[in-house]
XYZ file of C-alpha atoms in Angstrom:
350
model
C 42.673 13.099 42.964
C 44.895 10.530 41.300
C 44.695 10.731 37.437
C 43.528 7.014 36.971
C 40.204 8.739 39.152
C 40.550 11.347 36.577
C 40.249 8.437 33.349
C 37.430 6.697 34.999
C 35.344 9.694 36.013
C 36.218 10.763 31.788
C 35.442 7.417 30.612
C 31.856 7.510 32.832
C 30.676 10.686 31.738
C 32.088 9.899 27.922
C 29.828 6.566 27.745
C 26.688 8.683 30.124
C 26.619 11.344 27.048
C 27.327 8.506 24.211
C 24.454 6.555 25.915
C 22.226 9.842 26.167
C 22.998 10.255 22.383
C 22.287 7.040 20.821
C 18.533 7.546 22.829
C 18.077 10.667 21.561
C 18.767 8.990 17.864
C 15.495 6.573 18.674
C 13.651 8.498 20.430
C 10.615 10.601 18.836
C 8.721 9.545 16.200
C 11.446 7.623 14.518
C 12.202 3.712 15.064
C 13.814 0.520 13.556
C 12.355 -2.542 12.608
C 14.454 -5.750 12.142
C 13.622 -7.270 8.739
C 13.867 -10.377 9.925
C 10.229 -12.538 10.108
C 8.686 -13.062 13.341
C 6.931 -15.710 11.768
C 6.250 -17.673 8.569
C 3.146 -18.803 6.890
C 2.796 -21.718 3.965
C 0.215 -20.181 1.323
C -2.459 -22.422 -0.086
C -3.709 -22.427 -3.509
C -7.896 -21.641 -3.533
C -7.873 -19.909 -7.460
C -6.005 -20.102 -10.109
C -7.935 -18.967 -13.635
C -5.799 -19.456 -17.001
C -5.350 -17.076 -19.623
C -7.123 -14.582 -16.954
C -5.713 -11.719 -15.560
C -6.103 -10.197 -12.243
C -4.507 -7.272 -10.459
C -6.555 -6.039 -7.462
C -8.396 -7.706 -4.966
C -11.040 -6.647 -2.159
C -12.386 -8.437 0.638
C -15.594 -8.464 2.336
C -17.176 -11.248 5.079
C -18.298 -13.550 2.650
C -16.714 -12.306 -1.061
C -13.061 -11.234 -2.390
C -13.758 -8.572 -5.596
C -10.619 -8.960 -8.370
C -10.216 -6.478 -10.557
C -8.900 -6.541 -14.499
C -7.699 -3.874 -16.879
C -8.154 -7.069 -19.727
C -10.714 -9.081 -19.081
C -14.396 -9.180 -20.591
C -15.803 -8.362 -17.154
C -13.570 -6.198 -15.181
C -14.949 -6.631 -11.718
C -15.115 -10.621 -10.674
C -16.395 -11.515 -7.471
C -15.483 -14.961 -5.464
C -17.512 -17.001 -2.531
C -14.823 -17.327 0.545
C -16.084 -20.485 1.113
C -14.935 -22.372 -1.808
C -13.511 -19.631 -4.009
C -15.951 -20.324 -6.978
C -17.739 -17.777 -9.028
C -20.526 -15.508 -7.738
C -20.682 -12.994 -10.158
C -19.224 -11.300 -13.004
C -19.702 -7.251 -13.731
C -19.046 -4.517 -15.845
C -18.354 -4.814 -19.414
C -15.749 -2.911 -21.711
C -17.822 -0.779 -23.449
C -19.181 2.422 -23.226
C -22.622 1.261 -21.885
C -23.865 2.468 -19.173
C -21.660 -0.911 -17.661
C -18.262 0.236 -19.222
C -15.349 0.203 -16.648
C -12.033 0.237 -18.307
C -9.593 0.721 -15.622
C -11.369 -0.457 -11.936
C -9.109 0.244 -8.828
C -10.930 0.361 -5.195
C -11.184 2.785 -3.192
C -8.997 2.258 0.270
C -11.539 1.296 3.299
C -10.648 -0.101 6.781
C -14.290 -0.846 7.430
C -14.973 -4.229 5.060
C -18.663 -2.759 4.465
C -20.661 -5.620 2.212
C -21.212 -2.640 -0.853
C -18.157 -2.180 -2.842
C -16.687 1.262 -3.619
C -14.611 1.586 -6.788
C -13.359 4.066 -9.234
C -12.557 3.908 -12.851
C -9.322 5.837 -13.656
C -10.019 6.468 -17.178
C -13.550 7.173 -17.327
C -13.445 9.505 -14.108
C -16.292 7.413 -12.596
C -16.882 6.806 -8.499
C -18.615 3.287 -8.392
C -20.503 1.669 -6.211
C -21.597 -2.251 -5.658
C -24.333 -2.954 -3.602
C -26.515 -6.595 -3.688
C -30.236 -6.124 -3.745
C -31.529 -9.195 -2.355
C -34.837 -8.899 -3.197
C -33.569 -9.167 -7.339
C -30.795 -11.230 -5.949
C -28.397 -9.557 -8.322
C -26.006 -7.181 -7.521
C -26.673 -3.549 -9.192
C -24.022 -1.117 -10.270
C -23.849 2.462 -9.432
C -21.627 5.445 -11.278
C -21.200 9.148 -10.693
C -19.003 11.435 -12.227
C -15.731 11.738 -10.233
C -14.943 15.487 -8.736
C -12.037 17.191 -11.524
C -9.988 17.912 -8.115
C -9.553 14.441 -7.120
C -8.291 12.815 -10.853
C -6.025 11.335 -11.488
C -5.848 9.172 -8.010
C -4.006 5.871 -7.083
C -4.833 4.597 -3.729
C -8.158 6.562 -2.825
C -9.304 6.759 0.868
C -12.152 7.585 1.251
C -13.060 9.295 4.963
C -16.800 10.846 4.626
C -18.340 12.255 1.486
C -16.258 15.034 1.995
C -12.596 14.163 2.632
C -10.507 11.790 0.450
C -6.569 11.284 0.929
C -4.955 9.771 -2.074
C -1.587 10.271 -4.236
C -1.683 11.124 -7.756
C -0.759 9.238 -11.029
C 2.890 9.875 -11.619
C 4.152 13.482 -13.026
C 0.819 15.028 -11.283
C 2.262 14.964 -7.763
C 3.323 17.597 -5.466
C 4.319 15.890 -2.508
C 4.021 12.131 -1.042
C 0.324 12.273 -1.420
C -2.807 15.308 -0.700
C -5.559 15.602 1.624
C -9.076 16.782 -0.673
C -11.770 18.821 0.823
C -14.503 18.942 -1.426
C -15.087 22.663 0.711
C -11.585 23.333 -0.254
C -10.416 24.645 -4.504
C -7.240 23.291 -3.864
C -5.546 19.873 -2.341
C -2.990 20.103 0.404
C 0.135 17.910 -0.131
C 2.268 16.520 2.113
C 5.755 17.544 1.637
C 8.100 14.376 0.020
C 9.685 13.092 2.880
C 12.411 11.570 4.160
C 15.068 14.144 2.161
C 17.277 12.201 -0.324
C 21.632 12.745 -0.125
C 21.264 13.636 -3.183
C 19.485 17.052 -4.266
C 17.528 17.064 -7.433
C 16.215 19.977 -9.641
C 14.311 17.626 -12.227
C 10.345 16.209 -10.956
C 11.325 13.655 -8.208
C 7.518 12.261 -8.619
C 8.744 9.245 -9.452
C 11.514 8.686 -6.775
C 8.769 9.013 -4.470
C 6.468 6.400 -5.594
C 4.048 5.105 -2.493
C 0.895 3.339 -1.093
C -0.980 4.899 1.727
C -3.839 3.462 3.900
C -6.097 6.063 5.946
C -7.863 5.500 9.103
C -10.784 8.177 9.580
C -11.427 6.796 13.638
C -7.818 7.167 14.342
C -6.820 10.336 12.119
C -3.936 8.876 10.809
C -2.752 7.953 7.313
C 0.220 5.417 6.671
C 2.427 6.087 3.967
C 5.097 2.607 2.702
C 6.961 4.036 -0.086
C 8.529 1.981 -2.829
C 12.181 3.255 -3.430
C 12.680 3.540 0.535
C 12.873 1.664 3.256
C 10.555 3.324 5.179
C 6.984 3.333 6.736
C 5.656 6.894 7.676
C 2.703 7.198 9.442
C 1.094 11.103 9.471
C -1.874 12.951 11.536
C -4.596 14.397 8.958
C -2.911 17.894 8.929
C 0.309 16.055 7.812
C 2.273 15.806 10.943
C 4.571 13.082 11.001
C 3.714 10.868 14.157
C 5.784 7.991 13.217
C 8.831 7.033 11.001
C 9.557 3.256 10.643
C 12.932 2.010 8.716
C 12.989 -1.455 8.391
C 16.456 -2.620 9.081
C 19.698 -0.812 10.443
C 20.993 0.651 7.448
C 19.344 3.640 5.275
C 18.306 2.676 1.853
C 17.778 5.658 -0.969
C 16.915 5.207 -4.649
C 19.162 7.506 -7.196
C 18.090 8.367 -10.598
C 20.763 8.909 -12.931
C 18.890 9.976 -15.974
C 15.282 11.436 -15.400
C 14.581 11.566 -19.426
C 14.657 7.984 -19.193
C 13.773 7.597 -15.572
C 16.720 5.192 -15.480
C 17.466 4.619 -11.677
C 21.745 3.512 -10.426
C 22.210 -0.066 -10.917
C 21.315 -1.980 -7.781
C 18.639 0.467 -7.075
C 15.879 -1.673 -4.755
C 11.870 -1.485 -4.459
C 10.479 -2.655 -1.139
C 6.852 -1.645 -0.178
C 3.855 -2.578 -3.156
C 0.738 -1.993 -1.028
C -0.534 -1.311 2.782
C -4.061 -2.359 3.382
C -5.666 -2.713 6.790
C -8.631 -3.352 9.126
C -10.113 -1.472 12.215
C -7.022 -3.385 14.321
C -4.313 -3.664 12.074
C -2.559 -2.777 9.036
C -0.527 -4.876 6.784
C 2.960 -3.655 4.374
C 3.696 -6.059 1.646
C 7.368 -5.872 1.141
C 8.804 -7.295 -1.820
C 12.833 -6.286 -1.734
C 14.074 -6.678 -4.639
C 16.079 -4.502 -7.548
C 14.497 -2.921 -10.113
C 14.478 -5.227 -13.870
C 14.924 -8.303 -11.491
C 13.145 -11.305 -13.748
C 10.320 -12.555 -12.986
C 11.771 -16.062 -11.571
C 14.225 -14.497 -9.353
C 12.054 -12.790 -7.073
C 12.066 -13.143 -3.659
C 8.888 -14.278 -1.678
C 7.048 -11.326 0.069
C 6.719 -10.831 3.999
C 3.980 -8.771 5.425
C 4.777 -6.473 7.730
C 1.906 -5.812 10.660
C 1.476 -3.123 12.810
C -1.734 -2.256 15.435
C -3.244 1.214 15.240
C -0.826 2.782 17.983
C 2.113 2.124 15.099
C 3.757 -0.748 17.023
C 4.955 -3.611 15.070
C 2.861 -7.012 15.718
C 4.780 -9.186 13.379
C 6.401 -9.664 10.301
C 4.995 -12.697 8.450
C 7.040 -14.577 5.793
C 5.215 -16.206 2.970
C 6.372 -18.804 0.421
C 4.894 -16.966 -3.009
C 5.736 -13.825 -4.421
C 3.028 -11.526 -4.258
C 2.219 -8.726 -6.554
C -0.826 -7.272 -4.546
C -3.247 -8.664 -1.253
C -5.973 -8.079 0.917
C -6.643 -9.010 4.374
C -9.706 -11.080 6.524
C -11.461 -8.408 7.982
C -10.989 -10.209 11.030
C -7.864 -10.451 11.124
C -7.227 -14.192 10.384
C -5.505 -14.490 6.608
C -5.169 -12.527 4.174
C -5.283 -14.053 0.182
C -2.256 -12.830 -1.892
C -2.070 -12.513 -5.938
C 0.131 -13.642 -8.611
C -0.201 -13.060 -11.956
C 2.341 -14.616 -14.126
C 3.417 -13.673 -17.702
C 1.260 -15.864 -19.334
C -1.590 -14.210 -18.222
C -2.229 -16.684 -15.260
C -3.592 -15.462 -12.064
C -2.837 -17.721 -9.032
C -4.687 -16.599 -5.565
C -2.559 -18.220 -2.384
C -4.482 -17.888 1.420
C -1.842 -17.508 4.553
C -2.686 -17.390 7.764
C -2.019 -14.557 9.622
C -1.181 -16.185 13.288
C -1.873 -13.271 15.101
């Protein structure tokens, strides 16, 4: 055999086992996602209330539920049709009313009764319209010790909750809560930063997760990461999704201060979702950018077998959203430093 046979049969084999490689790399549960939009969407005014302040929204059919930490009524609720006030609940006191700090509670389903819970008073509440009194009634019980203090509650049954923790009370990305069980299981914090830390790395590991009881999974689109991670209920990673080619960390260089490296970025702010999709709002950005140099958001959308649909580009900033529950729009919020809150509608194009 003549050595140029030799060379090719080398360079054959050489790009068969590069090839075989580079597979293997992609393979499995993880994947890339371009960050590049599929698509782009032109957002439409429909609110915009002065010297009110709004941070969360929830949609139903026929109403989208803000939210406020400041204002006189903390729970506001808005027609879909023209966007105009249907009702106004809560007050800040300690009445048998008083919310001081509303967030809701995570839910694929877009039921008509609202589900909420008030982080400082350690309430579960619930909304429901009685339409014989034509007035919408307000419902409070004490929240279980295990589950406080939650961001981003999911509620599955009256049983099982998945949610992640206020900052400095985590022990992993977020925990699964059996009301059976006298503990929570966390999910270990995942993916592994270059750097190894000894200090709490709570706050490296800041996320937003979205579970889906039908499907037994729970997405997790962390802040400090590029990265979508999408778990079983017992915590098995069944996806990992990093948008764009290269890897992105966060380092902290002083924890005391929590004073991340200089060009540190943020990218995921929320995930919300319906029974066919759910929705990443991606804001990349680094951290102390001002407020008029953002970037607008995209949305990233994936089906319920974790395959991208589309990656929507919108012309606002966002700072949170919610989506149609049939998939058509979603509304996104911006509230500015005057105390402004402007809500924008996109269409979804899907």
């Amino acid at each position: 055999m003549t050595p140029s046979i030799y060379l090719t049969l080398f360079l054959c084999f050489f790009c068969l086992v590069s090839s075989c490689k580079d597979k293997k790399e992609t393979s499995g549960h993880f994947v890339l996602v371009d960050e590049k939009e599929t698509t782009s969407s032109a957002g439409q005014l429909v609110f915009k209330e002065d010297m009110q302040q709004f941070f969360y929204m929830h949609i139903t059919d026929s109403l989208v539920f803000l939210t406020s930490q400041r204002n006189e009524n903390p729970i506001t609720a808005l027609s879909l049709k023209n966007f105009e006030r249907v009702a106004e609940l809560g007050e800040r006191g300690q009445g048998p009313e008083g919310i001081q700090f509303p967030l809701f509670l995570k839910d694929i389903s877009r039921k008509s009764d609202i589900e909420l819970f008030d982080l400082n008073r350690r309430n579960l509440i619930h909304i429901d319209y009685k339409s014989e009194e034509k007035r919408y009634v307000i419902e409070k019980e004490m929240m279980p010790d295990s589950l406080w203090p939650s961001i981003n509650l999911n509620k599955i049954s009256d049983s099982l909750y998945f949610a992640n923790g206020v900052e400095h009370f985590n022990k992993g990305l977020y925990f699964k809560w059996d009301k059976h069980w006298s503990t929570k299981a966390w999910v270990p914090y995942y993916p592994e930063t270059k750097k190894k830390y000894d200090e709490d790395v709570t706050h490296l590991y800041r996320n937003s997760i979205l579970a889906n009881g039908e499907k037994g999974i729970v997405v997790c689109a962390l802040t400090y990461f590029n990265r979508i991670v999408a778990f079983d209920f017992n915590g098995n990673i069944l996806k990992d999704i990093q948008i764009g080619k290269e890897i992105v960390e966060p380092v902290i260089e002083d924890f005391e201060r929590l004073k991340f490296s200089d060009g540190t970025e943020m990218f995921f702010f929320d995930v919300v979702g319906t029974e066919n999709y759910f929705y990443c709002l991606w804001n990349r950005s680094e951290i102390g950018i001002d407020a008029d140099q953002r970037k607008n958001s995209k949305i990233f959308v994936f089906d319920w077998d974790l395959n991208h649909v589309s990656t929507i580009q919108a012309d606002q900033p966002l700072a949170s959203f919610d989506v149609d529950p049939y998939d058509r729009y979603f509304l996104g919020l911006f509230p500015d430093d005057e105390e402004d809150t402007s809500i924008y509608k996109f269409d979804t194009e899907l």
